[in-house]
Amino acid sequence: MTERTSSESQELVIVLDFGAQYSQLIARRIRECHVYCEILPHDTPTQAILARRPKGIVFSGGPSSVYDDGAPLCNPVLFEAGIPILGICYGMQLMAKLLGGEVAGGGRREYGKTEITVLDHGDLFQGLNPRLIAWMSHGDRVEKAPPEFVETARTAGVLGAMSDRRRKLFGVQFHPEVVHTPWGIEVFRNFLYEQCGCSGTWTTESVVASSVEMIRKQVGKGKAVCALSGGVDSAVTAALVHRAVGEQLTCIFMDHGFLRRGEAEQVVRTFGENFQVNLIHVQAQERFLKRLAGVSDPEEKRRIIGEEYAKVLEEDAEKLGDVEFLAQGTLYPDVIESGTREAARIKTHHNVGGLPETLKLKLVEPVRFLFKDEVRAVGEGLGLPDEIVWRQPFPGPGLAIRILGEVTAERLETLREAEAVITEEIMAAGLYRRLFQCFGVLAPIRSVGVMGDQRTYGSTVVLRAVTSDDAMTADWAQLPYEVLSRISTRIINEVASVNRVVYDISSKPPATIEWE
C-alpha cells in the first residue's frame, strides 16, 4: 500500500500487515476511534516507519507460524523506539518470540468464541468485565511471556494477553477487530487513547480539509476531469475536487449504456443543475455495445470496458485542451481486490486494473484510502443529497457484469427492468439502507415454465442481497419471505422474457458479492 499524502499534524497509527485476512478490519476499528491509520507491509523498512512518526503501531495476525521457514518478521529495533505497539494473534506470538518469551507450536488450538478471564485491568482491559467472550483463531500459542511482561488475561490454559507497561508493548491472543468480540473496540480505545496518547482528531471535517489540501497541492493550476459514474464514490470525488479547484474541474459523465433506470437523469440534475459543476454528458451506448459483441468472459468484459472508458475520457479531455489530471473514485477495497503485495487479484476493476499503461492523464484519487462508510460520511459533510450518498455500490462496468454471457441491448433492457422492480420493492419494505447491496443478475439460463396455460422457455434472474460493512466480507441477507415473493411475482409478471427468479444465499468468501 502506498503512502498517503496528508497533513503533517495528522495523528497516525500504522498497522503492519503480516498477511492477516483481518488487517482491513483492524484499520476500520482504529478509524472508528477517530484516529487515522495506514496499513503497511510487515517488511516496510524500519527507518521509513519511524520517519512517519506514528503515535502507535499494531502488528496484525497472520496465517504463519513463527517457526515456519520464511515466516514474516519485523525489526526488533521497533520495540526500543518508544512507540506503543499492540500485537494481535500472530503479532503477539512474534513479539513474544523476539523478546525472549516462549511460543509453542500446535498443541492446544482455539477457534471461535472463547471465554477470557481478565487478570489485570490496568491497561487494555480498563473498564471491562472480568469475564469476557472473545473470538480466537490460532494454532501456536505463547507459553511464557517475555521478561518484563505480565500476563493480563487468560483462557482455559492459554495466555490470552500480556503487557510491558514500561515500554508500552502489548499483546492479545484474541481478535479484538472482529464483530464476534463485541467489546474489542474498547481494547483499541484503551490502546489508542491511554497508551498512544491519541486525541481523536481524524473526523469527517479533517478528512475533507486534508483531501482538499492534497488535491490543491497535486493539481496546482492545472485542469482536471472527473470520471463521474453516478455512484457515491465518484460523486464524492467530484465534490471534493470541485471544492479544491473549482472551475478547473470538468466532470465527464459517460453513459456507456450499462446504467440503471433513471440514473443518467439523476446525475445530470445533481451535478449539472444543483452543484453547478462543469458537466459533459457523453452518450456512448452504441460504442460500448459494439466493443462487447460476442464477448462472454468476465475479465475480458472488464478489460474492454476499462479500455474504452479510458479512450472516451481522453478524447473528451483533449477537446477541453491542456487537461493533465483524471479524478476517479477508487476505494481501498478496489485496490485490495485488484491485487496488492499482500492480496492476490480477485477481479479487475475498470478504475484500478483496467486502465491502459498509455493513459496520458495523471490520476487524482482522493478517496483511495477510504472505506465505503467513510466515503458516505464525507459525502454528507459535503452536502450531497441522500439519494446519492446512500446509493448502494454499483460497479464501474455497470449492468454489463451483472449479465452473465454476452451483453446485448435486449438483455440489458431485461435486467434494467428487473433491477428497477428489485429496488422499488426493497425501498418499499424499508430495507434499502439496511442492505449493503441488493440487485439482480441475468443468468445465461433458460428454463421451461407455464404462463397463461402456455409453455414458456424464459430467462432466469438471480436476486442477490447482502449485508456488509466494507465489501471485504459479506453475508447473504435473510430477506422476509413476503418481500421475496413480491419481487419474484412482479419480475415474472412485468419483465416479459423472464419466467424464473432464484435467490443467491452465498456469503463472501467464498463467493464474491458481484457474480462477475
Coordinates of C-alpha atoms in Angstrom, one line a residue:
M1 CA 0.0 0.0 0.0
T2 CA 1.5 3.3 -1.0
E3 CA 1.8 6.2 1.4
R4 CA -1.0 8.7 1.6
T5 CA 0.0 12.4 1.5
S6 CA -1.7 14.1 4.4
S7 CA -1.3 16.9 6.8
E8 CA 1.9 16.7 8.8
S9 CA -0.1 17.4 12.0
Q10 CA -2.4 14.4 11.5
E11 CA -2.2 11.7 14.2
L12 CA -1.1 8.4 12.6
V13 CA -1.2 4.8 13.7
I14 CA 0.4 2.2 11.5
V15 CA -0.9 -1.4 11.0
L16 CA 1.9 -3.7 10.0
D17 CA 0.3 -6.4 7.8
F18 CA 1.7 -9.9 8.4
G19 CA -0.7 -11.4 5.9
A20 CA -3.9 -11.3 8.0
Q21 CA -7.3 -11.6 6.5
Y22 CA -8.5 -9.1 9.1
S23 CA -5.9 -6.3 8.6
Q24 CA -8.6 -4.1 6.9
L25 CA -10.9 -4.7 9.9
I26 CA -8.1 -3.5 12.3
A27 CA -7.8 -0.3 10.3
R28 CA -11.6 0.2 10.3
R29 CA -11.8 -0.2 14.1
I30 CA -8.9 2.3 14.6
R31 CA -10.6 4.8 12.3
E32 CA -13.9 4.3 14.2
C33 CA -12.0 5.7 17.2
H34 CA -11.3 8.8 15.1
V35 CA -7.6 8.0 14.7
Y36 CA -6.2 7.8 11.2
C37 CA -4.2 4.7 10.3
E38 CA -2.5 3.2 7.3
I39 CA -1.7 -0.4 6.5
L40 CA 1.9 -1.1 5.5
P41 CA 3.6 -4.4 4.6
H42 CA 5.4 -6.1 7.5
D43 CA 8.8 -5.7 5.8
T44 CA 8.5 -1.9 5.3
P45 CA 12.0 -0.5 6.2
T46 CA 12.2 0.4 9.8
Q47 CA 13.5 3.9 9.0
A48 CA 10.5 4.5 6.7
I49 CA 8.2 3.6 9.6
L50 CA 9.9 5.7 12.1
A51 CA 10.1 8.7 9.7
R52 CA 6.3 8.8 9.7
R53 CA 6.4 9.4 13.5
P54 CA 3.4 7.2 14.3
K55 CA 1.6 7.5 17.6
G56 CA 1.4 3.7 17.7
I57 CA 1.9 0.5 15.8
V58 CA -0.3 -2.5 15.5
F59 CA 1.0 -5.9 14.4
S60 CA -1.7 -7.8 12.6
G61 CA -2.4 -11.5 12.8
G62 CA -1.4 -13.8 10.0
P63 CA -1.6 -17.4 8.8
S64 CA 2.1 -18.3 9.5
S65 CA 3.8 -19.9 12.5
V66 CA 6.7 -18.1 13.9
Y67 CA 8.6 -21.3 13.4
D68 CA 7.9 -21.5 9.6
D69 CA 10.8 -21.1 7.2
G70 CA 10.5 -17.6 5.9
A71 CA 7.9 -16.6 8.5
P72 CA 7.3 -12.8 8.3
L73 CA 9.3 -10.9 10.8
C74 CA 9.9 -7.3 12.0
N75 CA 13.0 -5.4 13.1
P76 CA 13.3 -5.7 16.9
V77 CA 14.5 -2.1 16.9
L78 CA 10.9 -1.2 16.8
F79 CA 10.4 -2.4 20.4
E80 CA 13.0 0.1 21.7
A81 CA 11.8 3.1 19.6
G82 CA 9.5 4.4 22.4
I83 CA 6.3 3.8 20.2
P84 CA 3.5 1.8 21.8
I85 CA 2.9 -1.5 20.0
L86 CA -0.1 -3.8 20.1
G87 CA 0.4 -7.3 18.7
I88 CA -2.7 -9.3 17.7
C89 CA -2.6 -13.1 17.5
Y90 CA 0.5 -13.8 15.3
G91 CA 1.6 -10.3 16.1
M92 CA 1.6 -11.2 19.8
Q93 CA 3.4 -14.5 19.2
L94 CA 6.1 -12.7 17.1
M95 CA 6.6 -10.1 19.8
A96 CA 7.0 -12.9 22.5
K97 CA 9.5 -14.9 20.4
L98 CA 11.6 -11.9 19.5
L99 CA 11.7 -10.6 23.1
G100 CA 12.7 -13.8 24.8
G101 CA 9.4 -15.5 25.6
E102 CA 8.3 -19.0 24.7
V103 CA 6.0 -19.8 21.8
A104 CA 4.6 -23.3 21.5
G105 CA 3.6 -24.7 18.1
G106 CA 0.4 -26.6 17.6
G107 CA -0.9 -28.3 20.6
R108 CA -3.9 -26.6 22.2
R109 CA -5.7 -24.8 19.4
E110 CA -8.5 -22.3 19.8
Y111 CA -11.1 -21.4 17.2
G112 CA -14.3 -19.5 17.6
K113 CA -15.8 -17.9 20.7
T114 CA -13.8 -18.4 23.8
E115 CA -14.1 -17.2 27.4
I116 CA -11.4 -15.0 28.7
T117 CA -10.6 -14.2 32.3
V118 CA -9.1 -10.7 32.9
L119 CA -6.3 -10.9 35.4
D120 CA -5.3 -7.2 35.3
H121 CA -7.4 -4.2 34.3
G122 CA -4.5 -1.8 34.3
D123 CA -4.2 -1.1 30.6
L124 CA -6.0 -2.7 27.7
F125 CA -8.9 -4.1 29.8
Q126 CA -9.6 -0.9 31.7
G127 CA -13.3 -0.6 32.3
L128 CA -14.2 -4.1 31.0
N129 CA -15.8 -7.0 32.8
P130 CA -13.6 -9.7 34.5
R131 CA -15.0 -12.4 32.3
L132 CA -15.4 -11.8 28.5
I133 CA -16.2 -13.8 25.3
A134 CA -13.7 -13.2 22.5
W135 CA -13.0 -14.6 19.1
M136 CA -10.0 -16.9 18.8
S137 CA -8.3 -18.3 15.7
H138 CA -4.8 -19.7 16.4
G139 CA -2.7 -22.8 16.5
D140 CA 0.5 -21.6 18.1
R141 CA 0.3 -20.0 21.5
V142 CA 2.5 -18.0 23.9
E143 CA 3.7 -20.5 26.5
K144 CA 5.6 -18.0 28.6
A145 CA 5.6 -14.2 28.4
P146 CA 9.0 -12.4 27.8
P147 CA 10.9 -10.9 30.7
E148 CA 9.3 -7.6 32.0
F149 CA 5.9 -8.7 30.6
V150 CA 2.9 -9.5 32.9
E151 CA 0.0 -11.8 32.0
T152 CA -3.1 -9.7 31.9
A153 CA -5.7 -12.2 30.6
R154 CA -6.1 -15.9 30.2
T155 CA -8.3 -18.5 28.6
A156 CA -8.6 -22.2 29.7
G157 CA -4.9 -23.0 29.8
V158 CA -3.7 -20.4 27.3
L159 CA -2.1 -17.0 27.8
G160 CA -4.7 -14.5 26.5
A161 CA -2.9 -11.1 26.8
M162 CA 0.3 -9.7 28.1
S163 CA 1.8 -6.2 28.8
D164 CA 5.1 -4.5 29.3
R165 CA 3.9 -1.1 30.6
R166 CA 7.4 0.4 30.8
R167 CA 7.9 0.1 27.0
K168 CA 4.2 0.2 26.3
L169 CA 4.2 -3.2 24.5
F170 CA 1.0 -5.2 24.5
G171 CA -0.2 -8.5 23.0
V172 CA -3.5 -10.2 22.7
Q173 CA -4.1 -13.7 21.5
F174 CA -7.8 -13.0 20.5
H175 CA -9.1 -10.8 17.7
P176 CA -10.5 -7.5 19.0
E177 CA -11.2 -6.3 15.5
V178 CA -14.0 -8.8 14.6
V179 CA -17.7 -8.3 15.5
H180 CA -17.6 -11.6 17.4
T181 CA -15.5 -9.7 20.0
P182 CA -18.1 -7.0 20.6
W183 CA -16.1 -5.2 23.3
G184 CA -12.9 -5.3 21.2
I185 CA -13.4 -1.6 20.2
E186 CA -12.7 -0.8 23.9
V187 CA -9.4 -2.5 23.7
F188 CA -8.5 -0.3 20.7
R189 CA -9.7 2.8 22.5
N190 CA -7.6 2.0 25.6
F191 CA -4.6 1.4 23.5
L192 CA -5.0 4.5 21.3
Y193 CA -6.1 7.0 23.9
E194 CA -4.5 5.7 27.2
Q195 CA -1.2 4.3 25.8
C196 CA -0.6 6.1 22.5
G197 CA -1.9 9.5 23.7
C198 CA -4.1 10.0 20.6
S199 CA -6.8 12.7 20.9
G200 CA -9.1 11.5 18.1
T201 CA -8.6 14.3 15.5
W202 CA -9.5 12.3 12.5
T203 CA -13.1 13.4 11.7
T204 CA -15.1 14.0 8.6
E205 CA -14.2 17.6 8.7
S206 CA -10.4 16.8 8.9
V207 CA -10.7 14.3 6.1
V208 CA -12.3 16.9 3.9
A209 CA -9.8 19.5 4.8
S210 CA -6.8 17.2 4.2
S211 CA -8.2 15.9 1.0
V212 CA -8.8 19.4 -0.4
E213 CA -5.3 20.4 0.6
M214 CA -3.9 17.3 -1.1
I215 CA -5.8 17.9 -4.3
R216 CA -4.8 21.5 -4.5
K217 CA -1.1 20.5 -4.0
Q218 CA -1.3 17.9 -6.7
V219 CA -3.3 19.7 -9.3
G220 CA -2.0 23.2 -8.7
K221 CA -3.3 25.5 -11.5
G222 CA -3.8 22.6 -13.9
K223 CA -7.0 21.4 -15.5
A224 CA -8.7 18.2 -14.3
V225 CA -11.5 16.0 -15.5
C226 CA -13.5 13.6 -13.2
A227 CA -14.9 10.3 -14.4
L228 CA -18.4 10.7 -13.0
S229 CA -20.4 7.5 -12.9
G230 CA -23.3 8.4 -10.6
G231 CA -22.3 6.2 -7.7
V232 CA -21.3 7.7 -4.3
D233 CA -17.6 7.1 -4.8
S234 CA -17.2 9.2 -8.0
A235 CA -19.8 11.7 -6.7
V236 CA -17.8 12.4 -3.5
T237 CA -14.6 12.5 -5.6
A238 CA -16.2 15.1 -7.9
A239 CA -17.4 17.2 -5.0
L240 CA -14.0 17.1 -3.3
V241 CA -12.1 18.1 -6.4
H242 CA -14.6 20.8 -7.2
R243 CA -14.3 22.2 -3.7
A244 CA -10.5 22.2 -4.1
V245 CA -10.0 23.6 -7.6
G246 CA -13.5 24.9 -8.7
E247 CA -13.7 25.8 -12.4
Q248 CA -10.5 23.9 -13.1
L249 CA -12.6 20.8 -13.0
T250 CA -14.9 19.4 -15.7
C251 CA -16.9 16.3 -14.9
I252 CA -17.4 13.8 -17.7
F253 CA -20.4 11.7 -17.2
M254 CA -20.3 8.8 -19.5
D255 CA -23.5 6.9 -20.3
H256 CA -22.0 3.6 -21.6
G257 CA -25.4 2.0 -21.7
F258 CA -24.9 -0.1 -18.6
L259 CA -26.7 2.2 -16.1
R260 CA -29.8 1.6 -14.1
R261 CA -33.2 3.1 -15.0
G262 CA -33.2 6.9 -14.3
E263 CA -29.6 7.1 -13.3
A264 CA -28.3 9.3 -16.0
E265 CA -31.1 11.9 -15.4
Q266 CA -30.3 12.0 -11.7
V267 CA -26.6 12.6 -12.2
V268 CA -27.2 15.4 -14.6
R269 CA -29.7 17.0 -12.2
T270 CA -27.4 16.7 -9.1
F271 CA -24.1 18.0 -10.6
G272 CA -25.1 20.0 -13.6
E273 CA -28.0 21.9 -12.0
N274 CA -27.7 21.7 -8.2
F275 CA -23.9 21.9 -7.8
Q276 CA -23.3 24.0 -11.0
V277 CA -20.3 21.8 -11.9
N278 CA -18.9 21.9 -15.4
L279 CA -20.5 18.8 -16.8
I280 CA -20.2 16.9 -20.1
H281 CA -22.8 14.2 -20.7
V282 CA -21.3 11.6 -23.2
Q283 CA -23.7 9.3 -25.0
A284 CA -21.6 6.3 -25.8
Q285 CA -24.0 3.4 -25.6
E286 CA -23.6 2.1 -29.2
R287 CA -19.8 2.4 -29.0
F288 CA -19.5 0.1 -25.9
L289 CA -22.1 -2.4 -27.1
K290 CA -20.2 -2.8 -30.4
R291 CA -16.9 -3.5 -28.5
L292 CA -18.6 -6.1 -26.3
A293 CA -20.3 -8.0 -29.2
G294 CA -19.6 -11.7 -28.8
V295 CA -17.7 -11.3 -25.5
S296 CA -18.7 -13.6 -22.6
D297 CA -15.5 -13.8 -20.4
P298 CA -16.0 -11.5 -17.4
E299 CA -12.3 -10.4 -17.2
E300 CA -12.4 -9.7 -20.9
K301 CA -15.5 -7.6 -20.4
R302 CA -13.9 -5.6 -17.7
R303 CA -10.8 -5.1 -19.7
I304 CA -12.7 -3.9 -22.8
I305 CA -14.9 -1.6 -20.8
G306 CA -11.9 -0.1 -18.9
E307 CA -10.0 0.4 -22.1
E308 CA -12.9 2.0 -23.9
Y309 CA -13.8 4.1 -20.9
A310 CA -10.2 5.5 -20.8
K311 CA -10.3 6.2 -24.6
V312 CA -13.5 8.1 -24.4
L313 CA -12.3 10.1 -21.4
E314 CA -9.1 11.0 -23.1
E315 CA -10.9 12.0 -26.3
D316 CA -13.3 14.3 -24.4
A317 CA -10.5 15.6 -22.2
E318 CA -8.4 16.6 -25.3
K319 CA -11.4 18.6 -26.6
L320 CA -11.1 20.7 -23.4
G321 CA -7.4 21.4 -24.1
D322 CA -4.4 21.1 -21.7
V323 CA -6.1 18.7 -19.3
E324 CA -3.5 17.0 -17.1
F325 CA -5.4 15.1 -14.4
L326 CA -8.1 12.5 -14.2
A327 CA -10.0 12.2 -10.9
Q328 CA -11.8 9.0 -10.1
G329 CA -13.5 7.3 -7.2
T330 CA -11.1 4.4 -6.4
L331 CA -11.7 3.0 -2.9
Y332 CA -9.4 0.9 -0.7
P333 CA -11.4 -2.4 -1.3
D334 CA -10.9 -1.8 -5.0
V335 CA -7.2 -1.6 -4.5
I336 CA -7.1 -4.7 -2.4
E337 CA -9.2 -6.8 -4.8
S338 CA -7.2 -5.6 -7.8
G339 CA -4.1 -7.1 -6.3
T340 CA -1.5 -5.8 -3.8
R341 CA 1.6 -7.2 -2.2
E342 CA -0.5 -9.0 0.5
A343 CA -3.5 -10.0 -1.6
A344 CA -4.0 -11.8 -4.9
R345 CA -6.1 -10.3 -7.6
I346 CA -9.7 -11.4 -7.3
K347 CA -11.1 -9.3 -10.2
T348 CA -10.2 -6.4 -12.4
H349 CA -11.9 -3.1 -11.7
H350 CA -12.2 -0.7 -14.6
N351 CA -10.9 2.1 -12.4
V352 CA -7.9 0.2 -11.0
G353 CA -6.8 -2.7 -13.0
G354 CA -8.3 -1.9 -16.4
L355 CA -6.7 1.5 -17.3
P356 CA -4.1 1.2 -20.0
E357 CA -0.4 2.0 -19.4
T358 CA -0.6 4.5 -22.2
L359 CA -3.0 6.7 -20.2
K360 CA -1.7 10.2 -20.6
L361 CA -3.6 11.7 -17.7
K362 CA -2.3 11.7 -14.1
L363 CA -4.6 10.1 -11.6
V364 CA -6.2 12.0 -8.7
E365 CA -7.8 9.6 -6.2
P366 CA -8.8 11.4 -3.1
V367 CA -10.9 8.6 -1.6
R368 CA -8.4 5.8 -2.5
F369 CA -7.7 5.1 1.2
L370 CA -11.3 5.2 2.5
F371 CA -13.9 2.6 3.1
K372 CA -17.4 2.9 1.8
D373 CA -18.9 4.1 5.1
E374 CA -16.2 6.8 5.4
V375 CA -16.9 8.0 1.9
R376 CA -20.6 8.3 2.7
A377 CA -19.8 10.4 5.8
V378 CA -17.6 12.7 3.6
G379 CA -20.5 13.0 1.1
E380 CA -22.9 14.1 3.8
G381 CA -20.3 16.6 5.0
L382 CA -20.0 18.0 1.5
G383 CA -23.8 18.4 1.2
L384 CA -24.5 15.8 -1.4
P385 CA -28.2 14.6 -1.4
D386 CA -29.2 11.4 0.3
E387 CA -30.2 9.8 -2.9
I388 CA -26.5 10.0 -4.0
V389 CA -24.8 9.4 -0.6
W390 CA -26.8 6.4 0.3
R391 CA -26.9 4.8 -3.1
Q392 CA -25.8 1.2 -2.9
P393 CA -22.4 0.3 -4.5
F394 CA -22.6 -0.1 -8.3
P395 CA -19.7 -1.5 -10.3
G396 CA -18.0 0.7 -12.8
P397 CA -18.8 -1.7 -15.7
G398 CA -22.4 -1.5 -14.5
L399 CA -25.0 -4.0 -15.7
A400 CA -22.6 -5.4 -18.2
I401 CA -21.1 -7.6 -15.4
R402 CA -24.4 -8.5 -14.0
I403 CA -25.3 -10.1 -17.3
L404 CA -23.6 -13.5 -17.5
G405 CA -22.6 -14.2 -21.0
E406 CA -22.8 -11.8 -24.0
V407 CA -24.1 -8.3 -23.4
T408 CA -26.8 -7.2 -25.8
A409 CA -29.3 -4.3 -25.9
E410 CA -32.2 -6.7 -25.4
R411 CA -30.5 -8.4 -22.4
L412 CA -29.6 -5.0 -20.9
E413 CA -33.2 -3.9 -21.0
T414 CA -34.4 -7.1 -19.4
L415 CA -32.0 -6.7 -16.5
R416 CA -32.7 -3.0 -16.2
E417 CA -36.5 -3.7 -15.8
A418 CA -35.8 -6.4 -13.2
E419 CA -33.4 -4.2 -11.3
A420 CA -36.0 -1.4 -11.1
V421 CA -38.5 -3.8 -9.6
I422 CA -36.0 -5.1 -7.0
T423 CA -35.0 -1.5 -6.0
E424 CA -38.7 -0.4 -5.7
E425 CA -39.7 -3.4 -3.5
I426 CA -36.6 -3.2 -1.3
M427 CA -37.3 0.6 -0.7
A428 CA -41.0 0.0 -0.1
A429 CA -40.1 -2.6 2.6
G430 CA -37.8 -0.1 4.3
L431 CA -34.7 -2.3 3.7
Y432 CA -32.6 -0.3 1.3
R433 CA -30.3 1.3 3.8
R434 CA -30.0 -1.9 5.9
L435 CA -28.6 -3.7 2.9
F436 CA -25.1 -3.2 1.6
Q437 CA -26.2 -4.3 -1.9
C438 CA -29.3 -5.7 -3.5
F439 CA -29.5 -6.3 -7.2
G440 CA -30.4 -8.7 -10.0
V441 CA -28.2 -10.9 -12.2
L442 CA -29.3 -12.1 -15.6
A443 CA -28.1 -15.7 -15.8
P444 CA -27.3 -17.5 -19.1
I445 CA -30.0 -20.0 -18.3
R446 CA -33.3 -20.6 -19.9
S447 CA -35.9 -22.9 -18.4
V448 CA -39.3 -24.2 -19.1
G449 CA -42.3 -22.5 -17.4
V450 CA -46.1 -22.2 -17.8
M451 CA -47.8 -18.9 -18.1
G452 CA -51.4 -18.5 -19.2
D453 CA -51.7 -22.2 -19.9
Q454 CA -48.9 -22.0 -22.4
R455 CA -45.4 -23.4 -22.3
T456 CA -42.6 -20.8 -21.9
Y457 CA -38.9 -21.1 -22.3
G458 CA -37.7 -18.0 -20.5
S459 CA -34.7 -16.3 -18.8
T460 CA -33.6 -16.6 -15.1
V461 CA -33.0 -13.6 -12.9
V462 CA -30.9 -14.2 -9.8
L463 CA -31.7 -12.0 -6.8
R464 CA -28.6 -11.0 -4.7
A465 CA -28.9 -9.2 -1.4
V466 CA -26.0 -8.9 1.1
T467 CA -25.1 -7.2 4.3
S468 CA -21.6 -5.9 4.8
D469 CA -19.6 -3.1 6.4
D470 CA -16.9 -2.6 3.8
A471 CA -17.3 -5.2 1.0
M472 CA -14.2 -7.2 2.2
T473 CA -16.6 -9.8 3.7
A474 CA -20.4 -10.1 3.2
D475 CA -23.3 -12.3 4.4
W476 CA -26.4 -13.0 2.4
A477 CA -29.4 -11.1 3.7
Q478 CA -32.3 -13.1 5.2
L479 CA -35.0 -11.1 3.4
P480 CA -38.6 -11.6 4.6
Y481 CA -40.5 -14.2 2.5
E482 CA -43.2 -11.7 1.7
V483 CA -40.6 -9.4 0.1
L484 CA -39.0 -12.2 -1.9
S485 CA -42.5 -13.2 -3.0
R486 CA -43.4 -9.7 -4.2
I487 CA -40.1 -9.3 -6.1
S488 CA -40.5 -12.6 -7.8
T489 CA -44.1 -12.1 -8.7
R490 CA -43.5 -8.6 -10.1
I491 CA -40.4 -9.6 -12.2
I492 CA -42.2 -12.6 -13.7
N493 CA -45.3 -10.6 -14.4
E494 CA -43.7 -7.4 -15.6
V495 CA -40.5 -8.5 -17.4
A496 CA -41.7 -10.3 -20.5
S497 CA -38.7 -12.6 -21.1
V498 CA -38.3 -13.9 -17.5
N499 CA -40.1 -16.9 -16.1
R500 CA -37.9 -17.8 -13.1
V501 CA -36.4 -15.9 -10.1
V502 CA -33.9 -17.5 -7.8
Y503 CA -32.2 -16.2 -4.6
D504 CA -28.4 -16.4 -4.0
I505 CA -27.6 -17.5 -0.5
S506 CA -23.8 -17.4 -0.8
S507 CA -21.5 -15.4 1.5
K508 CA -18.2 -13.7 0.7
P509 CA -15.9 -15.5 1.0
P510 CA -16.0 -18.0 -0.7
A511 CA -18.3 -16.2 -3.3
T512 CA -17.8 -12.5 -4.3
I513 CA -20.7 -10.0 -4.0
E514 CA -20.9 -9.5 -7.7
W515 CA -21.2 -12.6 -9.9
E516 CA -18.5 -11.3 -12.3

